[in-house]
Tab-separated table of C-alpha atoms in Angstrom:
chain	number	residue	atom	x	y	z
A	1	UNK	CA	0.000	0.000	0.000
A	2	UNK	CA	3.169	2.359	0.864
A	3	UNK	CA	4.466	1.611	-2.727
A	4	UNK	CA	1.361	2.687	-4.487
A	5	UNK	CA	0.610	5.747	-2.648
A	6	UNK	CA	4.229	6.586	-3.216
A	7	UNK	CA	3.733	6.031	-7.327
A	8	UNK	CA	0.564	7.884	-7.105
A	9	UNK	CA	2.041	10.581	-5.242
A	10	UNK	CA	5.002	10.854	-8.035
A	11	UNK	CA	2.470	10.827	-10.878
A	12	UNK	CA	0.561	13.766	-9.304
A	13	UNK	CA	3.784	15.726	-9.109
A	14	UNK	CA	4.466	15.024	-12.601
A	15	UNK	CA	0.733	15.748	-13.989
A	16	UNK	CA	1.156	19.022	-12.280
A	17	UNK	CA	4.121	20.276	-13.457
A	18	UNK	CA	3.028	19.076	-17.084
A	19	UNK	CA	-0.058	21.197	-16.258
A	20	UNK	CA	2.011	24.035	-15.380
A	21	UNK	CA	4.130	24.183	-18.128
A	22	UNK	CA	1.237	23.468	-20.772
A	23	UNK	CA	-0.698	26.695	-19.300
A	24	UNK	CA	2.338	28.877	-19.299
A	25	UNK	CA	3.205	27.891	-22.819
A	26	UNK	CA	0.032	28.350	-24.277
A	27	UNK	CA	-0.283	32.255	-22.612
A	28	UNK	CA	3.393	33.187	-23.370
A	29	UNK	CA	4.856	31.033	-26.075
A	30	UNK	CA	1.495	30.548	-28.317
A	31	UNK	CA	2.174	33.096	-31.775
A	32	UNK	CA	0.276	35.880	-31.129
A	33	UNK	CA	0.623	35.839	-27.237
A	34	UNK	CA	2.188	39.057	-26.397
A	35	UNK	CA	1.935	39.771	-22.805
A	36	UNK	CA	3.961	42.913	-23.176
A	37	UNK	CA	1.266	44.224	-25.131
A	38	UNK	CA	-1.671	43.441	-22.680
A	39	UNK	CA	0.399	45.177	-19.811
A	40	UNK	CA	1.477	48.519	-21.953
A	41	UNK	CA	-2.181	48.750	-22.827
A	42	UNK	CA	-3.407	49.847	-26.731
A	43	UNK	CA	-0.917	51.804	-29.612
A	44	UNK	CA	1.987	51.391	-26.579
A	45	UNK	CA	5.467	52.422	-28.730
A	46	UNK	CA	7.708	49.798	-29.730
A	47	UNK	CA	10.281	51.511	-26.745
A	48	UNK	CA	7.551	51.087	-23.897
A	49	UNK	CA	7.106	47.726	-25.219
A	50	UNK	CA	10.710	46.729	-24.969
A	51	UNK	CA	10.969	48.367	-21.496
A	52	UNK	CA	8.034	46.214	-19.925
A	53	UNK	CA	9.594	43.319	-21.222
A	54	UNK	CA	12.743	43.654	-19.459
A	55	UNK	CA	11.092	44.810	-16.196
A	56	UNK	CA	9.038	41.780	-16.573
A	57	UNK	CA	11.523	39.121	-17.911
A	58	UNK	CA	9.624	38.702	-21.056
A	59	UNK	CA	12.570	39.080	-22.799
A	60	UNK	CA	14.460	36.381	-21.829
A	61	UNK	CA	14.212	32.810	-23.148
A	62	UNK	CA	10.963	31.062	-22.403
A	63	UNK	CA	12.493	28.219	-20.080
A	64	UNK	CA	13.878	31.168	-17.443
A	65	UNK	CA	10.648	32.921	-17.998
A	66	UNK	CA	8.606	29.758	-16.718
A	67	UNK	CA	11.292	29.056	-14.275
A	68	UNK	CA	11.368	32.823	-12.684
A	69	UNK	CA	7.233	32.699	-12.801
A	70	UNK	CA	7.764	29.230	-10.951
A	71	UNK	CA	9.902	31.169	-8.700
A	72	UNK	CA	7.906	34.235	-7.912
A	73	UNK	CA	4.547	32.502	-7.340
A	74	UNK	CA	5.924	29.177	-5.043
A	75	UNK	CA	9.083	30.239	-3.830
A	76	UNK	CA	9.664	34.351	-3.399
A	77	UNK	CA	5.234	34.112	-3.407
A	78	UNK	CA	5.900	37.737	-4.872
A	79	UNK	CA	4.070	37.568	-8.069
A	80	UNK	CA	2.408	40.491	-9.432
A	81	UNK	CA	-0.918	41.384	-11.523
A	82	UNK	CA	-0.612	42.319	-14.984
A	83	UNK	CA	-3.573	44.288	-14.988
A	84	UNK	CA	-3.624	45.569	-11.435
A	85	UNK	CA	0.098	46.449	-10.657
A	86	UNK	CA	1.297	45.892	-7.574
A	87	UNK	CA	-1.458	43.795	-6.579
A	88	UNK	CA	-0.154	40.472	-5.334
A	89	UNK	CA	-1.548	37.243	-7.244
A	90	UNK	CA	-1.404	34.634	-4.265
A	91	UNK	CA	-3.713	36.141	-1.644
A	92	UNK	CA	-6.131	36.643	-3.709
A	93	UNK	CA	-6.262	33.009	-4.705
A	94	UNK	CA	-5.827	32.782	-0.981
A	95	UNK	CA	-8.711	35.066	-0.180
A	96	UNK	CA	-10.983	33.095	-2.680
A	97	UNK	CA	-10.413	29.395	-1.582
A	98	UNK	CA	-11.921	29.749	2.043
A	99	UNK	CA	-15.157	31.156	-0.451
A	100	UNK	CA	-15.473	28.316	-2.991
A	101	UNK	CA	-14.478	25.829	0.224
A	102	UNK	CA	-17.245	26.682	2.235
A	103	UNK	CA	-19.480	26.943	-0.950
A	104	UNK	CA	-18.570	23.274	-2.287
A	105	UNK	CA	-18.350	21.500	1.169
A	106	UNK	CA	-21.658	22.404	2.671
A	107	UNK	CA	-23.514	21.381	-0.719
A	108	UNK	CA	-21.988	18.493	-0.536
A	109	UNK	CA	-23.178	17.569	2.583
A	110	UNK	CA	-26.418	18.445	1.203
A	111	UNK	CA	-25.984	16.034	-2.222
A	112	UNK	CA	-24.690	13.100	-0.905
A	113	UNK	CA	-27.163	13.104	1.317
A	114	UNK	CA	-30.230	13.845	-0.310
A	115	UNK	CA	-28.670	11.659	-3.285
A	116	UNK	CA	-27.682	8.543	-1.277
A	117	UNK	CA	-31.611	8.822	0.640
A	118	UNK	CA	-33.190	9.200	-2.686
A	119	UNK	CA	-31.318	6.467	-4.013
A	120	UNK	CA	-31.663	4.112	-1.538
A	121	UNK	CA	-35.753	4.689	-0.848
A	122	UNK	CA	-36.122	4.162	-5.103
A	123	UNK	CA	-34.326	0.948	-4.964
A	124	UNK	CA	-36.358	-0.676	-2.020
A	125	UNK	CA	-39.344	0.621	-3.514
A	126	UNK	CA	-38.652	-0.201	-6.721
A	127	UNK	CA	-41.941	-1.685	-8.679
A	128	UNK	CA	-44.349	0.286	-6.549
A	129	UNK	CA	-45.122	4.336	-7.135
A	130	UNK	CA	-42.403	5.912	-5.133
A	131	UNK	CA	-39.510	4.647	-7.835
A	132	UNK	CA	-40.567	6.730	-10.565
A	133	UNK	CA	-41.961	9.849	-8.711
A	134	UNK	CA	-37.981	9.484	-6.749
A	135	UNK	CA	-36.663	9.303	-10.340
A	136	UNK	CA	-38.597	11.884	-11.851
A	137	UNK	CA	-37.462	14.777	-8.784
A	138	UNK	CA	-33.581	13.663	-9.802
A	139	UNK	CA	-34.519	14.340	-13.259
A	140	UNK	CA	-35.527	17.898	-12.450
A	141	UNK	CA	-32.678	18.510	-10.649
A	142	UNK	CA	-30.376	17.298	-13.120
A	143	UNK	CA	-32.260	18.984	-16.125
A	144	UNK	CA	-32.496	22.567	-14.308
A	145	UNK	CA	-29.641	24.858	-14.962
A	146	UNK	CA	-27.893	26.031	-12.256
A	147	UNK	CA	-27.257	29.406	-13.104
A	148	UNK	CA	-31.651	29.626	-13.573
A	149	UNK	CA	-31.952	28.291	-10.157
A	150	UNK	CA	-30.349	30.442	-8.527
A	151	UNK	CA	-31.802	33.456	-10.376
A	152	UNK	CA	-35.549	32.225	-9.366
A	153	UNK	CA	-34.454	31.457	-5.665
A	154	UNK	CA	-32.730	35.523	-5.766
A	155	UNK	CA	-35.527	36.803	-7.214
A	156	UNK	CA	-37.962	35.356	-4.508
A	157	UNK	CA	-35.879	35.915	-1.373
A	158	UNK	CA	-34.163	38.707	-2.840
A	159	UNK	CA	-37.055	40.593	-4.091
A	160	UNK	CA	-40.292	39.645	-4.487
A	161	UNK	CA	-40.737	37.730	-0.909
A	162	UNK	CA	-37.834	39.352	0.909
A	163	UNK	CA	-40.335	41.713	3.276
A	164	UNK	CA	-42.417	39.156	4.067
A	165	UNK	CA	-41.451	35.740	4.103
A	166	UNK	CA	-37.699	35.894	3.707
A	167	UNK	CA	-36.654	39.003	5.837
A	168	UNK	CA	-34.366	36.576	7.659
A	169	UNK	CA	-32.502	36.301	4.132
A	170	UNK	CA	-29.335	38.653	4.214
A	171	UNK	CA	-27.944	40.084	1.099
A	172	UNK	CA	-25.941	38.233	-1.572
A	173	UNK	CA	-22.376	37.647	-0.661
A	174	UNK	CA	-19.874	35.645	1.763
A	175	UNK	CA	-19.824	35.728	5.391
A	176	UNK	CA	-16.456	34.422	6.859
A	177	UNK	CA	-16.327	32.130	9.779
A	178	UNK	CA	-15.035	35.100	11.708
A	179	UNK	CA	-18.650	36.394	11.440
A	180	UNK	CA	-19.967	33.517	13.496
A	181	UNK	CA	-20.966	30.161	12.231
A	182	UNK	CA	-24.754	31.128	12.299
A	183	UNK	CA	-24.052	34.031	9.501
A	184	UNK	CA	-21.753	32.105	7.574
A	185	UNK	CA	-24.173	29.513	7.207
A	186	UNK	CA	-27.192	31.796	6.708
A	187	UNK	CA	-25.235	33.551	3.534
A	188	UNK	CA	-24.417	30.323	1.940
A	189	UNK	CA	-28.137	28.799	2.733
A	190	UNK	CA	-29.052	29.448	-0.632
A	191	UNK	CA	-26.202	28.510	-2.903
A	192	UNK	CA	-25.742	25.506	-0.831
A	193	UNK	CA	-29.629	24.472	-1.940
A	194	UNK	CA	-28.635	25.418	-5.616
A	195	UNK	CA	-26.006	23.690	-5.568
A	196	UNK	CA	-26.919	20.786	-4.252
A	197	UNK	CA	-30.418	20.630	-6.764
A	198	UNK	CA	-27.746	19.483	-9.496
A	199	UNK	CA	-25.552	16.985	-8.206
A	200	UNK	CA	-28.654	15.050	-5.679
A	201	UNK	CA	-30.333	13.777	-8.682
A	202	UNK	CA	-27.386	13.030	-10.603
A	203	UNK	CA	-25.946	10.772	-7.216
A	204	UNK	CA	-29.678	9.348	-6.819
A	205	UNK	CA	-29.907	8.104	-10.311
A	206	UNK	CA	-26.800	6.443	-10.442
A	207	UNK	CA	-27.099	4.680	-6.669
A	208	UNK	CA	-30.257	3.777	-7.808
A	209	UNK	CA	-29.229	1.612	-10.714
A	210	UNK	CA	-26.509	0.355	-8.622
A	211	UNK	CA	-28.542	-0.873	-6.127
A	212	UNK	CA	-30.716	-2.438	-8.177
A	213	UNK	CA	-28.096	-4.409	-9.780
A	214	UNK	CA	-26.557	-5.281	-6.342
A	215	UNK	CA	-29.947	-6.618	-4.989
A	216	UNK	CA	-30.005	-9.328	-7.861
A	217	UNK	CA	-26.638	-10.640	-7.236
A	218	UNK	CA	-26.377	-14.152	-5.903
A	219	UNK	CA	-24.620	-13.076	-2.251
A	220	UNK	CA	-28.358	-10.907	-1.659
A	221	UNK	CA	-30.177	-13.853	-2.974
A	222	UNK	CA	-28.059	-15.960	0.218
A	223	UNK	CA	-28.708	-13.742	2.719
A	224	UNK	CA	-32.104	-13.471	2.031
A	225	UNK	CA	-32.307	-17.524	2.354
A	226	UNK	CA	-29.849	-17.741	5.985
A	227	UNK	CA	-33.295	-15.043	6.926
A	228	UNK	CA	-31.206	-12.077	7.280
A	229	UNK	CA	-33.816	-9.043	7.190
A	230	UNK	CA	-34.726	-6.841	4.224
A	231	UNK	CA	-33.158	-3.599	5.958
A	232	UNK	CA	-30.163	-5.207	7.032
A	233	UNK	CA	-29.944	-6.642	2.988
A	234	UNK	CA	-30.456	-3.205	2.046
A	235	UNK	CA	-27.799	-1.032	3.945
A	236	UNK	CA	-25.137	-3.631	4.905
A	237	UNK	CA	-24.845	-5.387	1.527
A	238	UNK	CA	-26.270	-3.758	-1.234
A	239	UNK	CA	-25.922	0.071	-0.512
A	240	UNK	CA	-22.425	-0.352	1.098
A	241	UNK	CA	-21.254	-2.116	-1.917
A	242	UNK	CA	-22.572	0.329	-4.471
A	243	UNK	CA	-20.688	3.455	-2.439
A	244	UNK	CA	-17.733	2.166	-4.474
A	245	UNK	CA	-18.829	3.688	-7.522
A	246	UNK	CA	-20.269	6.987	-5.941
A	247	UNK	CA	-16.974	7.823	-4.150
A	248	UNK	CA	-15.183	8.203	-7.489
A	249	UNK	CA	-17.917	10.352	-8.804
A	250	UNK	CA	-17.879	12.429	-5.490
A	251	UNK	CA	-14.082	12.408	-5.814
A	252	UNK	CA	-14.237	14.163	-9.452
A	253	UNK	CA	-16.847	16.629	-8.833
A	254	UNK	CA	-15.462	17.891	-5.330
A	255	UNK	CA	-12.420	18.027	-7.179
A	256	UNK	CA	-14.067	20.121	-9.906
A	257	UNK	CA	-15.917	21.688	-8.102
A	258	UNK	CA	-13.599	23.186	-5.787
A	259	UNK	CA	-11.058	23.770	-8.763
A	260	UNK	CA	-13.742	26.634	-10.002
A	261	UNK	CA	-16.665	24.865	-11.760
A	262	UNK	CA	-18.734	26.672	-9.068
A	263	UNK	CA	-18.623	29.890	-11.545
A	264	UNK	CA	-22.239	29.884	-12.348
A	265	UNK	CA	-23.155	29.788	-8.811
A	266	UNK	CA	-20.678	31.918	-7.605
A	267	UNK	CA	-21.310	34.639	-10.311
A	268	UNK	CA	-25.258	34.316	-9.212
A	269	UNK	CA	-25.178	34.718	-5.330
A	270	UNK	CA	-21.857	37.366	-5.536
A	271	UNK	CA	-19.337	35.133	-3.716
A	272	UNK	CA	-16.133	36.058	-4.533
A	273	UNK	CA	-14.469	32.378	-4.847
A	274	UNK	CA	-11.874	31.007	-7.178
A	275	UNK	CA	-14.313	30.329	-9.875
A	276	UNK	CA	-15.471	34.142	-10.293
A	277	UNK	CA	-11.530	35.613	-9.825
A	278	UNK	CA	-10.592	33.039	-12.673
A	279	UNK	CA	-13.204	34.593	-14.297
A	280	UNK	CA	-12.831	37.885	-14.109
A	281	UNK	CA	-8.804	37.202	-14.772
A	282	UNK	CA	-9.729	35.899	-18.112
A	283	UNK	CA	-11.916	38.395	-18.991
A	284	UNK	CA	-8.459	41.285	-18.455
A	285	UNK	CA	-6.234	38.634	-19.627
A	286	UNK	CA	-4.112	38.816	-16.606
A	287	UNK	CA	-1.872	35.809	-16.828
A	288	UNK	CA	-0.568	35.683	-13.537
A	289	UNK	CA	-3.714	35.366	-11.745
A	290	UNK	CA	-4.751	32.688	-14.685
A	291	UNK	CA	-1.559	30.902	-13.950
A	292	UNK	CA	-2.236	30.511	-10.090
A	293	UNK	CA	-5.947	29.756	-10.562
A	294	UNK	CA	-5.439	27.133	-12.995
A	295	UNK	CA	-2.507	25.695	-11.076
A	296	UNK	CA	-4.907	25.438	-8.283
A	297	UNK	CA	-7.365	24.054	-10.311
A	298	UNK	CA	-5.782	21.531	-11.911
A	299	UNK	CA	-3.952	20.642	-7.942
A	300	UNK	CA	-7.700	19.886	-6.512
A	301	UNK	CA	-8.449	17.698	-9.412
A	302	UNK	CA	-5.847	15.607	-9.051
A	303	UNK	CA	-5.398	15.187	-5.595
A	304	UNK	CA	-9.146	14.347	-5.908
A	305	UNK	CA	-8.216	11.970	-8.271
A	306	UNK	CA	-5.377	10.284	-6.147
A	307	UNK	CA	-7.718	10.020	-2.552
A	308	UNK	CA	-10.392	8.007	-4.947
A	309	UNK	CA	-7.180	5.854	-6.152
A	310	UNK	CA	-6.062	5.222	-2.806
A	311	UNK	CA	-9.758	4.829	-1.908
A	312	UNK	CA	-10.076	1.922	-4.457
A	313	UNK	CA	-6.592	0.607	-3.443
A	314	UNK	CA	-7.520	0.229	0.237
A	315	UNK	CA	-10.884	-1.393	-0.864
A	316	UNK	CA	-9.733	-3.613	-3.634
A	317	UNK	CA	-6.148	-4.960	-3.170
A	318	UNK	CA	-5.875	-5.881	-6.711
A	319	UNK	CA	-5.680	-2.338	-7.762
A	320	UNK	CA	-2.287	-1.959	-6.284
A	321	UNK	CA	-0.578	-4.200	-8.455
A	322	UNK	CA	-2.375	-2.644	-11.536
């Protein structure tokens, strides 16, 4: 087990620095890419461009440029905005991840949840009236956009209902843990819900059919004839062996998810996460801050990735010798 979690720890160091070098060379070595450019603004002189890019290195070969970016944002952790000069790239990613951490973690409390209940209730009841009505709420969720969601639910709370009914609602934004818990989790209420609407029907769904498939193997059909009861069928056999394949799903979306695929719900509720700073960095082209949030991206993913390995590992022996 030490062996593989030592290879998988290796091949995460080497996806990420192929990551990292990939992203850098597509921003600074792609034809066309001219950072000097983006930083002197519009019709800058061919002088001012030559002077930004030796006060930014961006005339040096492209190996020490990647190497002194390495440098700046992991080592000296001095890196600068393009756009916004002087403004330091790694606390705002810093000041972002405690946002989209709070955001992704408390929906998915909410989706497994919800997802593994749902799930579970349409199996045993599968044949009878509750299956498909289960089914058809998880096809709802999964078929409403997020981004639509969360414009109704701001538009009631927000608006409409807000004197009335939801005068206990606070305004869009974050509330950090410094706040107290009870405001922190009162601000994220709402995109935790949204959220969650998504990802619960997808989870349900696919425990369902899992489940299902479970309760017809031939160790079920054994217990059932030693008289072990239904319930005990149900949660010690069938829905603890069809976790397996929901903890690699969980494992890529929380990876995901935390990486920045939040956007839509971050853009709709005005938290200020990593998703909405990636996006607004794209939309000024400022490469640093791209850099960083992709870097951290692309680090959630794949530590995401390696947990569900060494998840499966721990679980099925055979997959260390693979």
């Amino acid at each position: 087990m030490g062996r593989f979690a030592l290879r998988r720890l290796a091949s995460m160091v080497f996806v990420l620095f192929s990551i990292s070098v990939l992203v850098f060379l597509i921003f600074f070595a792609t034809p066309g890419a001219d950072p000097a450019a983006r930083i002197a603004g519009r019709n800058a002189s061919q002088e001012t461009l030559a002077q930004v890019r030796a006060s930014f290195g961006l005339d040096r070969p492209i190996w020490v440029q990647y190497v002194l970016m390495m440098k700046r944002l992991f080592v000296d952790r001095d890196l600068t905005s393009f756009v916004n000069r002087g403004a330091e790239v790694l606390p705002q990613v810093t000041q972002a991840i405690p946002v989209t951490l709070s955001l992704v973690i408390g929906s998915a409390v909410i989706w497994m949840t919800v997802g593994i209940l749902m799930g579970a209730l349409s199996a045993r009841y599968r044949g009878t009236w509750v299956d498909p009505v289960i089914m058809l709420l998880g096809v709802i969720g999964v078929s409403l956009p997020v981004y639509w969601v969360g414009e109704v639910v701001n538009l009631v709370t927000q608006n409409r209902l807000h004197e009335s009914v939801f005068s206990w609602v606070p305004p869009l934004g974050y509330a950090p843990l410094s706040d107290g818990v009870g405001q922190w989790a009162l601000h994220l209420l709402f995109p935790w819900l949204t959220l969650a609407v998504l990802y619960a029907g997808i989870y349900a769904r696919v425990l369902r059919g899992e489940m299902v498939t479970a309760l017809g193997e031939d160790f079920v059909r054994t217990a059932r004839a030693k008289g072990v009861s239904e319930r005990r069928i149900l949660v010690r056999h069938a829905l603890r062996t069809s976790l397996i394949p929901i903890v690699s799903l969980f494992g890529l979306d929380f990876g995901a998810l935390v990486g920045g695929s939040a956007l839509l719900t971050e853009v709709v509720f005005g938290l200020q996460g990593v998703g909405k700073l990636t996006y607004n960095a794209l939309q000024n082209f400022d490469l640093p801050v791209i850099l960083a949030t992709v870097i951290y991206a692309a680090f959630f993913v794949v530590l995401a990735n390696a947990i569900v390995d060494l998840l499966y590992a721990w679980l099925d022996p055979r997959v260390r010798h693979a």
